[in-house]
mmCIF file of C-alpha atoms in Angstrom:
data_model
loop_
_atom_site.group_PDB
_atom_site.id
_atom_site.type_symbol
_atom_site.label_atom_id
_atom_site.label_comp_id
_atom_site.label_asym_id
_atom_site.label_seq_id
_atom_site.Cartn_x
_atom_site.Cartn_y
_atom_site.Cartn_z
ATOM 1 C CA MET N 23 -99.106 -314.923 -54.992
ATOM 2 C CA ASP N 24 -100.022 -311.698 -55.803
ATOM 3 C CA MET N 25 -97.674 -310.184 -53.637
ATOM 4 C CA ILE N 26 -94.714 -312.499 -54.470
ATOM 5 C CA CYS N 27 -95.255 -311.537 -58.175
ATOM 6 C CA ARG N 28 -95.285 -307.746 -57.476
ATOM 7 C CA ARG N 29 -92.020 -308.007 -55.364
ATOM 8 C CA MET N 30 -90.341 -310.137 -57.992
ATOM 9 C CA MET N 31 -91.283 -307.318 -60.576
ATOM 10 C CA LEU N 32 -90.060 -304.475 -58.201
ATOM 11 C CA LEU N 33 -86.655 -306.164 -57.693
ATOM 12 C CA HIS N 34 -86.510 -306.861 -61.561
ATOM 13 C CA ALA N 35 -87.085 -303.370 -62.077
ATOM 14 C CA ARG N 36 -84.728 -302.024 -59.345
ATOM 15 C CA SER N 37 -81.923 -304.302 -61.177
ATOM 16 C CA ARG N 38 -82.395 -303.003 -64.359
ATOM 17 C CA ALA N 39 -82.275 -299.306 -63.056
ATOM 18 C CA GLN N 40 -79.046 -300.064 -61.409
ATOM 19 C CA GLU N 41 -77.400 -301.638 -64.399
ATOM 20 C CA ALA N 42 -78.659 -298.422 -66.462
ATOM 21 C CA ALA N 43 -77.169 -296.221 -63.933
ATOM 22 C CA ILE N 44 -74.229 -298.132 -63.744
ATOM 23 C CA GLN N 45 -73.829 -298.131 -67.800
ATOM 24 C CA TRP N 46 -74.352 -294.255 -67.614
ATOM 25 C CA ARG N 47 -71.827 -293.850 -65.103
ATOM 26 C CA GLY N 48 -69.107 -295.532 -67.552
ATOM 27 C CA VAL N 49 -70.085 -293.468 -70.377
ATOM 28 C CA GLU N 50 -69.723 -290.304 -68.523
ATOM 29 C CA GLY N 51 -66.402 -291.287 -66.803
ATOM 30 C CA LYS N 52 -64.787 -292.131 -70.524
ATOM 31 C CA ARG N 53 -66.251 -288.731 -71.686
ATOM 32 C CA HIS N 54 -64.376 -286.884 -68.746
ATOM 33 C CA LEU N 55 -61.202 -288.852 -69.586
ATOM 34 C CA ARG N 56 -61.267 -287.679 -73.095
ATOM 35 C CA ARG N 57 -61.979 -284.123 -72.368
ATOM 36 C CA PHE N 58 -59.396 -284.008 -69.596
ATOM 37 C CA GLY N 59 -56.639 -286.519 -71.063
ATOM 38 C CA THR N 60 -53.057 -285.530 -71.317
ATOM 39 C CA THR N 61 -52.955 -284.629 -74.998
ATOM 40 C CA SER N 62 -56.174 -282.634 -74.634
ATOM 41 C CA PHE N 63 -54.463 -280.653 -71.705
ATOM 42 C CA LEU N 64 -51.143 -280.063 -73.467
ATOM 43 C CA ARG N 65 -53.170 -278.616 -76.514
ATOM 44 C CA ALA N 66 -55.144 -276.548 -74.384
ATOM 45 C CA ALA N 67 -52.137 -275.441 -72.661
ATOM 46 C CA LYS N 68 -50.015 -274.554 -75.935
ATOM 47 C CA PRO N 69 -50.960 -271.195 -77.380
ATOM 48 C CA SER N 70 -53.041 -271.598 -80.574
ATOM 49 C CA LYS N 71 -51.555 -269.755 -83.971
ATOM 50 C CA PRO N 72 -53.773 -266.931 -85.197
ATOM 51 C CA PRO N 73 -55.790 -267.736 -87.945
ATOM 52 C CA ILE N 74 -54.263 -266.940 -91.393
ATOM 53 C CA LYS N 75 -55.654 -264.126 -93.286
ATOM 54 C CA SER N 76 -56.967 -264.716 -96.536
ATOM 55 C CA SER N 77 -54.440 -261.750 -97.629
ATOM 56 C CA GLN N 78 -51.415 -263.460 -96.348
ATOM 57 C CA LYS N 79 -52.188 -266.595 -98.071
ATOM 58 C CA LYS N 80 -49.102 -268.072 -100.226
ATOM 59 C CA LYS N 81 -49.311 -267.423 -103.854
ATOM 60 C CA THR N 82 -48.946 -270.177 -106.274
ATOM 61 C CA LEU N 83 -45.736 -269.984 -108.191
ATOM 62 C CA ASP N 84 -45.712 -270.245 -111.934
ATOM 63 C CA TYR N 85 -43.923 -273.600 -113.235
ATOM 64 C CA ARG N 86 -41.011 -272.861 -115.254
ATOM 65 C CA THR N 87 -39.014 -275.443 -117.048
ATOM 66 C CA PRO N 88 -35.354 -275.570 -115.489
ATOM 67 C CA THR N 89 -32.253 -274.616 -117.551
ATOM 68 C CA ARG N 90 -28.859 -275.743 -117.488
ATOM 69 C CA ARG N 91 -26.379 -273.086 -115.911
ATOM 70 C CA PRO N 92 -23.639 -272.419 -118.999
ATOM 71 C CA GLN N 93 -20.522 -273.745 -117.780
ATOM 72 C CA THR N 94 -18.168 -271.185 -117.127
ATOM 73 C CA SER N 95 -15.119 -270.679 -119.401
ATOM 74 C CA SER N 96 -12.456 -268.375 -120.050
ATOM 75 C CA PRO N 97 -13.483 -264.984 -121.264
ATOM 76 C CA PRO N 98 -13.292 -264.861 -125.482
ATOM 77 C CA LYS N 99 -10.105 -263.338 -127.082
ATOM 78 C CA PRO N 100 -10.462 -260.146 -128.468
ATOM 79 C CA LYS N 101 -10.861 -260.107 -132.128
ATOM 80 C CA SER N 102 -7.844 -258.966 -133.811
ATOM 81 C CA ASN N 103 -8.001 -255.933 -136.355
ATOM 82 C CA PRO N 104 -8.104 -257.695 -139.740
ATOM 83 C CA LEU N 105 -6.452 -254.483 -141.151
ATOM 84 C CA ARG N 106 -3.624 -254.482 -138.735
ATOM 85 C CA HIS N 107 -1.383 -256.436 -141.241
ATOM 86 C CA ARG N 108 -2.500 -254.662 -144.164
ATOM 87 C CA THR N 109 -1.930 -251.337 -143.333
ATOM 88 C CA ILE N 110 1.366 -250.802 -145.502
ATOM 89 C CA PRO N 111 -0.073 -252.641 -148.396
ATOM 90 C CA ILE N 112 -3.245 -250.253 -148.375
ATOM 91 C CA ILE N 113 -1.170 -247.265 -147.998
ATOM 92 C CA PHE N 114 1.087 -248.012 -150.989
ATOM 93 C CA GLY N 115 -1.654 -249.258 -152.992
ATOM 94 C CA GLY N 116 -3.430 -245.834 -152.292
ATOM 95 C CA ALA N 117 -0.588 -244.163 -153.425
ATOM 96 C CA ALA N 118 -0.175 -245.932 -156.539
ATOM 97 C CA LEU N 119 -3.685 -245.406 -157.241
ATOM 98 C CA PHE N 120 -3.270 -241.840 -156.875
ATOM 99 C CA ALA N 121 -0.296 -241.664 -159.093
ATOM 100 C CA PHE N 122 -2.139 -243.854 -161.631
ATOM 101 C CA SER N 123 -5.389 -241.543 -161.268
ATOM 102 C CA ALA N 124 -2.794 -238.430 -161.836
ATOM 103 C CA GLY N 125 -0.998 -239.838 -164.793
ATOM 104 C CA ILE N 126 -4.565 -240.831 -166.630
ATOM 105 C CA ALA N 127 -5.522 -237.282 -166.068
ATOM 106 C CA TYR N 128 -2.337 -235.942 -167.505
ATOM 107 C CA LEU N 129 -2.924 -238.030 -170.314
ATOM 108 C CA VAL N 130 -6.460 -237.222 -171.034
ATOM 109 C CA THR N 131 -5.381 -233.428 -170.871
ATOM 110 C CA ALA N 132 -2.411 -233.865 -173.223
ATOM 111 C CA ALA N 133 -4.607 -235.850 -175.647
ATOM 112 C CA THR N 134 -6.869 -233.261 -175.896
ATOM 113 C CA ARG N 135 -4.468 -230.517 -176.479
ATOM 114 C CA LEU N 136 -2.953 -230.370 -180.135
ATOM 115 C CA ALA N 137 0.222 -229.503 -180.719
ATOM 116 C CA ASP N 138 0.819 -226.274 -182.740
ATOM 117 C CA ASN N 139 3.537 -227.966 -185.029
ATOM 118 C CA PRO N 140 3.471 -231.897 -185.184
ATOM 119 C CA VAL N 141 6.733 -233.095 -183.411
ATOM 120 C CA PRO N 142 8.898 -235.356 -185.512
ATOM 121 C CA THR N 143 9.641 -238.693 -184.128
ATOM 122 C CA SER N 144 12.930 -239.443 -185.782
ATOM 123 C CA ALA N 145 16.073 -238.433 -183.800
ATOM 124 C CA SER N 146 17.694 -236.833 -186.759
ATOM 125 C CA ALA N 147 14.924 -234.183 -186.757
ATOM 126 C CA GLN N 148 14.810 -233.539 -182.991
ATOM 127 C CA GLU N 149 16.848 -230.791 -181.074
ATOM 128 C CA ASP N 150 20.153 -232.093 -179.238
ATOM 129 C CA VAL N 151 18.810 -231.256 -175.661
ATOM 130 C CA SER N 152 21.152 -233.282 -173.589
ATOM 131 C CA SER N 153 23.008 -230.050 -172.042
ATOM 132 C CA ARG N 154 19.703 -229.847 -169.966
ATOM 133 C CA TYR N 155 21.317 -232.656 -167.747
ATOM 134 C CA ASP N 156 23.855 -230.326 -166.419
ATOM 135 C CA LYS N 157 21.165 -228.121 -164.930
ATOM 136 C CA ILE N 158 19.128 -230.726 -163.556
ATOM 137 C CA ALA N 159 21.982 -233.030 -162.205
ATOM 138 C CA SER N 160 21.497 -232.010 -158.463
ATOM 139 C CA SER N 161 17.846 -232.627 -158.361
ATOM 140 C CA PHE N 162 17.327 -235.318 -160.812
ATOM 141 C CA ASP N 163 17.186 -238.074 -158.550
ATOM 142 C CA ASP N 164 14.609 -236.145 -156.070
ATOM 143 C CA SER N 165 12.214 -235.569 -159.094
ATOM 144 C CA VAL N 166 12.350 -239.234 -160.434
ATOM 145 C CA ASP N 167 12.705 -241.336 -157.551
ATOM 146 C CA LEU N 168 8.987 -241.911 -156.389
ATOM 147 C CA THR N 169 7.791 -242.042 -159.811
ATOM 148 C CA GLU N 170 9.911 -244.797 -160.673
ATOM 149 C CA ARG N 171 9.096 -246.791 -157.702
ATOM 150 C CA LEU N 172 5.414 -246.490 -158.293
ATOM 151 C CA MET N 173 5.754 -247.501 -162.074
ATOM 152 C CA GLY N 174 7.867 -250.386 -161.416
ATOM 153 C CA ILE N 175 11.092 -249.021 -162.976
ATOM 154 C CA THR N 176 13.308 -249.447 -159.891
ATOM 155 C CA SER N 177 12.421 -253.106 -159.777
ATOM 156 C CA LEU N 178 13.491 -253.523 -163.719
ATOM 157 C CA ARG N 179 16.604 -251.781 -162.895
ATOM 158 C CA LYS N 180 17.582 -253.928 -160.206
ATOM 159 C CA LYS N 181 16.698 -256.991 -162.440
ATOM 160 C CA LEU N 182 18.914 -255.314 -165.273
ATOM 161 C CA ALA N 183 22.009 -254.688 -163.375
ATOM 162 C CA SER N 184 22.062 -258.031 -161.696
ATOM 163 C CA LEU N 185 22.591 -259.933 -165.200
ATOM 164 C CA ALA N 186 25.939 -257.540 -165.527
ATOM 165 C CA HIS N 187 29.153 -259.848 -165.049
ATOM 166 C CA GLY N 188 32.906 -259.471 -165.975
ATOM 167 C CA ASP N 189 34.249 -256.350 -167.440
ATOM 168 C CA VAL N 190 31.061 -253.889 -167.121
ATOM 169 C CA LEU N 191 30.460 -251.013 -169.354
ATOM 170 C CA GLU N 192 27.606 -248.523 -168.385
ATOM 171 C CA VAL N 193 27.079 -245.768 -170.676
ATOM 172 C CA SER N 194 24.675 -242.739 -170.018
ATOM 173 C CA ILE N 195 25.106 -243.659 -166.590
ATOM 174 C CA GLY N 196 23.792 -240.336 -165.392
ATOM 175 C CA THR N 197 23.517 -239.900 -161.500
ATOM 176 C CA GLY N 198 24.349 -243.702 -161.151
ATOM 177 C CA ARG N 199 20.879 -244.802 -160.313
ATOM 178 C CA ASN N 200 21.799 -248.466 -160.824
ATOM 179 C CA LEU N 201 25.336 -248.512 -158.891
ATOM 180 C CA SER N 202 23.710 -250.188 -155.578
ATOM 181 C CA TYR N 203 22.291 -253.000 -157.812
ATOM 182 C CA TYR N 204 25.436 -254.529 -159.210
ATOM 183 C CA ASP N 205 26.877 -257.696 -157.899
ATOM 184 C CA TRP N 206 30.321 -256.257 -157.020
ATOM 185 C CA ASN N 207 33.437 -258.408 -156.738
ATOM 186 C CA PHE N 208 36.094 -257.401 -153.917
ATOM 187 C CA LYS N 209 38.557 -259.633 -155.801
ATOM 188 C CA GLY N 210 38.437 -257.670 -158.968
ATOM 189 C CA HIS N 211 40.660 -254.734 -160.000
ATOM 190 C CA GLY N 212 41.668 -252.826 -156.787
ATOM 191 C CA GLY N 213 38.839 -254.921 -155.003
ATOM 192 C CA VAL N 214 35.833 -253.564 -156.408
ATOM 193 C CA GLY N 215 32.805 -254.956 -154.206
ATOM 194 C CA LYS N 216 31.174 -254.640 -151.170
ATOM 195 C CA PRO N 217 30.973 -256.960 -147.951
ATOM 196 C CA ASP N 218 27.961 -258.990 -146.996
ATOM 197 C CA SER N 219 25.864 -258.913 -143.789
ATOM 198 C CA ARG N 220 28.473 -260.554 -141.744
ATOM 199 C CA GLY N 221 31.368 -258.124 -142.986
ATOM 200 C CA ASN N 222 32.915 -261.054 -145.079
ATOM 201 C CA ILE N 223 34.271 -260.052 -148.498
ATOM 202 C CA LYS N 224 32.019 -261.936 -151.135
ATOM 203 C CA LYS N 225 33.247 -262.642 -154.645
ATOM 204 C CA GLY N 226 30.752 -261.101 -157.018
ATOM 205 C CA LYS N 227 30.064 -261.036 -160.835
ATOM 206 C CA VAL N 228 31.308 -257.591 -161.730
ATOM 207 C CA ARG N 229 35.338 -257.556 -161.727
ATOM 208 C CA GLY N 230 35.923 -254.088 -163.664
ATOM 209 C CA PHE N 231 33.595 -251.179 -164.091
ATOM 210 C CA THR N 232 33.686 -248.203 -166.331
ATOM 211 C CA ALA N 233 31.217 -245.568 -166.410
ATOM 212 C CA VAL N 234 30.646 -243.048 -169.371
ATOM 213 C CA ASP N 235 28.415 -240.101 -169.657
ATOM 214 C CA LYS N 236 28.342 -236.885 -171.752
ATOM 215 C CA SER N 237 27.144 -234.479 -168.992
ATOM 216 C CA PRO N 238 29.922 -233.747 -166.275
ATOM 217 C CA GLU N 239 27.607 -232.699 -163.675
ATOM 218 C CA MET N 240 25.683 -236.113 -163.929
ATOM 219 C CA LEU N 241 28.847 -238.102 -163.823
ATOM 220 C CA GLU N 242 30.206 -236.162 -160.747
ATOM 221 C CA VAL N 243 27.001 -237.312 -158.940
ATOM 222 C CA ALA N 244 27.331 -240.466 -159.840
ATOM 223 C CA HIS N 245 31.167 -240.705 -158.472
ATOM 224 C CA GLU N 246 30.233 -239.121 -155.355
ATOM 225 C CA LYS N 247 27.375 -241.501 -154.703
ATOM 226 C CA PHE N 248 29.757 -244.460 -155.373
ATOM 227 C CA SER N 249 32.355 -242.827 -153.300
ATOM 228 C CA LYS N 250 30.043 -242.982 -150.428
ATOM 229 C CA MET N 251 29.034 -246.468 -150.953
ATOM 230 C CA PHE N 252 32.535 -247.761 -151.166
ATOM 231 C CA PRO N 253 35.139 -245.272 -149.814
ATOM 232 C CA GLY N 254 38.484 -245.950 -151.106
ATOM 233 C CA ILE N 255 37.581 -248.418 -153.753
ATOM 234 C CA LEU N 256 39.996 -248.249 -156.841
ATOM 235 C CA GLY N 257 39.339 -249.994 -160.189
ATOM 236 C CA VAL N 258 36.254 -247.894 -161.300
ATOM 237 C CA ARG N 259 36.774 -245.397 -164.228
ATOM 238 C CA TRP N 260 34.730 -242.346 -164.813
ATOM 239 C CA VAL N 261 34.692 -241.128 -168.330
ATOM 240 C CA ILE N 262 33.227 -238.024 -169.757
ATOM 241 C CA ALA N 263 32.455 -238.756 -173.461
ATOM 242 C CA ASP N 264 29.779 -238.800 -176.156
ATOM 243 C CA ALA N 265 29.320 -242.579 -176.424
ATOM 244 C CA ALA N 266 27.839 -242.239 -179.885
ATOM 245 C CA GLU N 267 31.536 -241.317 -181.605
ATOM 246 C CA LYS N 268 33.660 -243.739 -182.311
ATOM 247 C CA GLY N 269 36.913 -244.424 -180.234
ATOM 248 C CA ALA N 270 35.420 -242.305 -177.539
ATOM 249 C CA ILE N 271 34.975 -245.396 -175.156
ATOM 250 C CA PRO N 272 38.140 -247.036 -173.677
ATOM 251 C CA GLY N 273 38.363 -250.858 -173.513
ATOM 252 C CA PRO N 274 38.204 -252.600 -170.215
ATOM 253 C CA PRO N 275 41.023 -251.636 -167.816
ATOM 254 C CA ARG N 276 43.834 -254.186 -167.464
ATOM 255 C CA ASN N 277 44.745 -253.227 -163.803
ATOM 256 C CA ALA N 278 43.255 -250.442 -161.388
ATOM 257 C CA ASN N 279 45.876 -247.846 -162.419
ATOM 258 C CA GLU N 280 45.000 -247.948 -166.075
ATOM 259 C CA ARG N 281 43.139 -244.921 -167.172
ATOM 260 C CA GLY N 282 43.242 -245.043 -171.076
ATOM 261 C CA GLY N 283 41.925 -248.636 -171.374
ATOM 262 C CA ASN N 284 42.738 -251.569 -173.598
ATOM 263 C CA LEU N 285 41.891 -250.568 -177.065
ATOM 264 C CA GLU N 286 41.951 -254.317 -178.084
ATOM 265 C CA GLY N 287 39.894 -255.280 -175.180
ATOM 266 C CA LYS N 288 36.011 -255.917 -175.079
ATOM 267 C CA TYR N 289 33.269 -255.761 -172.436
ATOM 268 C CA ASP N 290 31.291 -258.540 -171.137
ATOM 269 C CA THR N 291 28.402 -256.568 -170.526
ATOM 270 C CA VAL N 292 27.437 -253.082 -171.532
ATOM 271 C CA ILE N 293 24.367 -251.540 -169.946
ATOM 272 C CA GLN N 294 22.330 -248.467 -170.565
ATOM 273 C CA THR N 295 18.924 -247.020 -168.973
ATOM 274 C CA MET N 296 16.841 -244.365 -170.190
ATOM 275 C CA GLY N 297 19.741 -243.506 -172.760
ATOM 276 C CA LEU N 298 18.615 -243.545 -176.138
ATOM 277 C CA CYS N 299 16.018 -240.925 -175.535
ATOM 278 C CA SER N 300 18.661 -238.616 -174.828
ATOM 279 C CA VAL N 301 21.572 -238.819 -177.507
ATOM 280 C CA GLY N 302 21.428 -236.852 -180.709
ATOM 281 C CA ASP N 303 22.035 -240.240 -182.762
ATOM 282 C CA PRO N 304 20.835 -243.335 -181.093
ATOM 283 C CA VAL N 305 21.387 -245.523 -184.260
ATOM 284 C CA ALA N 306 25.310 -244.394 -184.012
ATOM 285 C CA LEU N 307 25.292 -245.211 -180.288
ATOM 286 C CA LEU N 308 24.032 -248.623 -180.562
ATOM 287 C CA LYS N 309 26.510 -249.484 -183.366
ATOM 288 C CA ASN N 310 29.352 -247.983 -181.205
ATOM 289 C CA LEU N 311 28.255 -250.252 -178.237
ATOM 290 C CA GLY N 312 28.543 -253.193 -180.515
ATOM 291 C CA GLU N 313 32.170 -252.633 -181.350
ATOM 292 C CA CYS N 314 32.925 -252.239 -177.401
ATOM 293 C CA VAL N 315 31.173 -255.790 -176.415
ATOM 294 C CA LYS N 316 32.665 -259.214 -177.115
ATOM 295 C CA GLU N 317 31.215 -260.901 -180.303
ATOM 296 C CA GLU N 318 28.555 -263.740 -179.460
ATOM 297 C CA GLU N 319 28.852 -263.893 -175.925
ATOM 298 C CA GLY N 320 28.809 -260.345 -174.996
ATOM 299 C CA ARG N 321 25.582 -258.772 -174.209
ATOM 300 C CA ILE N 322 24.119 -255.200 -174.419
ATOM 301 C CA LEU N 323 21.576 -254.632 -171.979
ATOM 302 C CA LEU N 324 18.785 -251.643 -172.394
ATOM 303 C CA LEU N 325 16.294 -250.501 -170.222
ATOM 304 C CA GLU N 326 14.619 -247.617 -172.212
ATOM 305 C CA HIS N 327 11.450 -245.767 -172.854
ATOM 306 C CA GLY N 328 9.775 -245.040 -176.145
ATOM 307 C CA ARG N 329 6.464 -245.175 -178.150
ATOM 308 C CA GLY N 330 3.991 -247.504 -176.738
ATOM 309 C CA ARG N 331 1.230 -249.976 -177.975
ATOM 310 C CA TRP N 332 -1.752 -247.654 -178.606
ATOM 311 C CA GLU N 333 -1.934 -244.660 -180.990
ATOM 312 C CA TRP N 334 -4.001 -242.540 -178.673
ATOM 313 C CA LEU N 335 -0.822 -242.974 -176.180
ATOM 314 C CA ASN N 336 1.571 -242.092 -178.941
ATOM 315 C CA LYS N 337 -0.536 -238.998 -179.833
ATOM 316 C CA VAL N 338 -0.069 -237.958 -176.334
ATOM 317 C CA LEU N 339 3.667 -238.460 -176.297
ATOM 318 C CA ASP N 340 4.006 -236.538 -179.558
ATOM 319 C CA ASN N 341 1.979 -233.626 -178.179
ATOM 320 C CA SER N 342 3.789 -233.184 -175.116
ATOM 321 C CA ALA N 343 7.587 -234.182 -176.422
ATOM 322 C CA GLU N 344 8.810 -231.141 -176.982
ATOM 323 C CA GLY N 345 8.255 -229.651 -173.487
ATOM 324 C CA HIS N 346 9.185 -232.798 -171.752
ATOM 325 C CA ALA N 347 12.448 -232.850 -173.821
ATOM 326 C CA LYS N 348 13.396 -229.203 -172.466
ATOM 327 C CA GLU N 349 12.312 -229.957 -169.306
ATOM 328 C CA PHE N 350 14.322 -233.473 -168.608
ATOM 329 C CA GLY N 351 16.412 -233.683 -171.790
ATOM 330 C CA CYS N 352 15.010 -236.689 -173.338
ATOM 331 C CA TRP N 353 12.420 -237.410 -176.083
ATOM 332 C CA TRP N 354 10.059 -240.022 -175.164
ATOM 333 C CA ASN N 355 8.468 -240.487 -178.266
ATOM 334 C CA ARG N 356 10.937 -242.123 -180.314
ATOM 335 C CA ASP N 357 10.378 -245.468 -182.345
ATOM 336 C CA LEU N 358 12.900 -247.870 -180.353
ATOM 337 C CA GLY N 359 11.987 -251.016 -182.534
ATOM 338 C CA SER N 360 13.262 -248.941 -185.571
ATOM 339 C CA ILE N 361 16.274 -247.741 -183.951
ATOM 340 C CA VAL N 362 17.240 -251.245 -183.001
ATOM 341 C CA GLU N 363 16.709 -252.482 -186.671
ATOM 342 C CA GLU N 364 18.915 -250.031 -187.914
ATOM 343 C CA SER N 365 21.479 -250.653 -185.687
ATOM 344 C CA GLY N 366 22.330 -254.081 -187.235
ATOM 345 C CA LEU N 367 22.837 -255.788 -183.875
ATOM 346 C CA GLU N 368 21.297 -259.017 -183.191
ATOM 347 C CA VAL N 369 18.117 -259.124 -181.123
ATOM 348 C CA VAL N 370 18.347 -261.752 -178.105
ATOM 349 C CA LYS N 371 15.280 -260.619 -176.393
ATOM 350 C CA ILE N 372 12.963 -257.381 -176.680
ATOM 351 C CA GLU N 373 9.941 -256.849 -174.844
ATOM 352 C CA GLN N 374 7.680 -254.268 -173.201
ATOM 353 C CA PRO N 375 7.053 -255.018 -169.673
ATOM 354 C CA LYS N 376 4.520 -253.803 -167.243
ATOM 355 C CA TRP N 377 2.692 -252.692 -170.498
ATOM 356 C CA TRP N 378 -0.495 -252.690 -168.428
ATOM 357 C CA ARG N 379 1.191 -249.981 -166.225
ATOM 358 C CA HIS N 380 3.127 -248.003 -168.835
ATOM 359 C CA GLY N 381 1.000 -248.677 -171.938
ATOM 360 C CA GLY N 382 4.271 -250.510 -173.746
ATOM 361 C CA THR N 383 6.106 -247.393 -173.644
ATOM 362 C CA THR N 384 9.068 -249.116 -171.447
ATOM 363 C CA TRP N 385 11.152 -251.470 -173.450
ATOM 364 C CA TRP N 386 13.632 -254.296 -172.093
ATOM 365 C CA ILE N 387 16.286 -254.909 -175.050
ATOM 366 C CA GLU N 388 18.893 -257.492 -175.199
ATOM 367 C CA LEU N 389 21.305 -257.272 -177.989
ATOM 368 C CA LYS N 390 24.376 -258.984 -179.212
ATOM 369 C CA LYS N 391 27.003 -258.767 -181.827
ATOM 370 C CA PRO N 392 27.022 -261.659 -184.161
ATOM 371 C CA LYS N 393 30.543 -263.124 -185.229
ATOM 372 C CA THR N 394 31.841 -261.434 -188.230
ATOM 373 C CA GLU N 395 32.495 -263.515 -191.211
ATOM 374 C CA ALA N 396 36.249 -263.364 -190.611
ATOM 375 C CA ALA N 397 36.177 -264.466 -186.823
ATOM 376 C CA LYS N 398 33.808 -267.485 -188.311
ATOM 377 C CA ALA N 399 36.481 -268.483 -190.812
ATOM 378 C CA GLN N 400 39.182 -268.251 -188.292
ATOM 379 C CA LYS N 401 37.008 -270.654 -186.293
#
């Protein structure tokens, strides 16, 4: 019994040992399979990457808010020069300012200079200097052209001449500075007038024209000027006479060949610019013009210069009147209001245009001759 028990214990121990050996082989086999598997083999065969050095580590970028890319558009247009269209006004404005400043400087200088002897303002006491125009006729236009443009006298001449119509008489015509501003009529006496831009004959308002001046030299300049403007034109008469003398001015011509004029006829329009300052007797001149214009419907149109609105300015005119008269042949300190009143003509309009520029020394005067008692009775 004892022997049997020992064998059974021995067999049992062997079987346990065999089982343990079998289990151990299985575990080792699996380890060998994992170690020498295909994946492990490929990994082992593939060259491994070198370890990343600490200096080659990628730096983390700062986060930036994404911005929209601006839409592509056409390049901006170059800015135009704002003064490009103002060059001419600036030039003329500067010239006008310079002339105005020079005029003020002259007035201030003249105002502080007292005349040795007070100059009279009445025409009867002033020297007749009308002969001066014969000496300055050739250079007169050049000496006054720029001044008249800057002071606005040229525009006033245009406005005055545009009112002329019918049979026109211009006294103290000088060098003919108003000739280019009349509305001439080609269908008048001898075809007086000028063509329009297309060369067509346009009927104007002036059908006959008589020019009168005391200075033959000034009248010759006006005649030459008109001949260049309208070569070969007849029907315009040029008369050397003192317009203040009775009977010196002929009436309007009845045809182009009439030189003496129709003494019975009267003018529709009588024009004079800067004439009352240069004649010896301005009151007699106006009275004589009243005898040449049609009663009631006729007009005497005057553009003159004389005393202004302010006493200090009149003082300047008085102090410099004699020197100005000897140089230019006119007395610019005459009281035109009193002269018109003494003439006995009826005032249609009288004003001092552009007084802010001229100080009231420029006068616009429209006169007419009222109907006489006999004419009223006949009517």
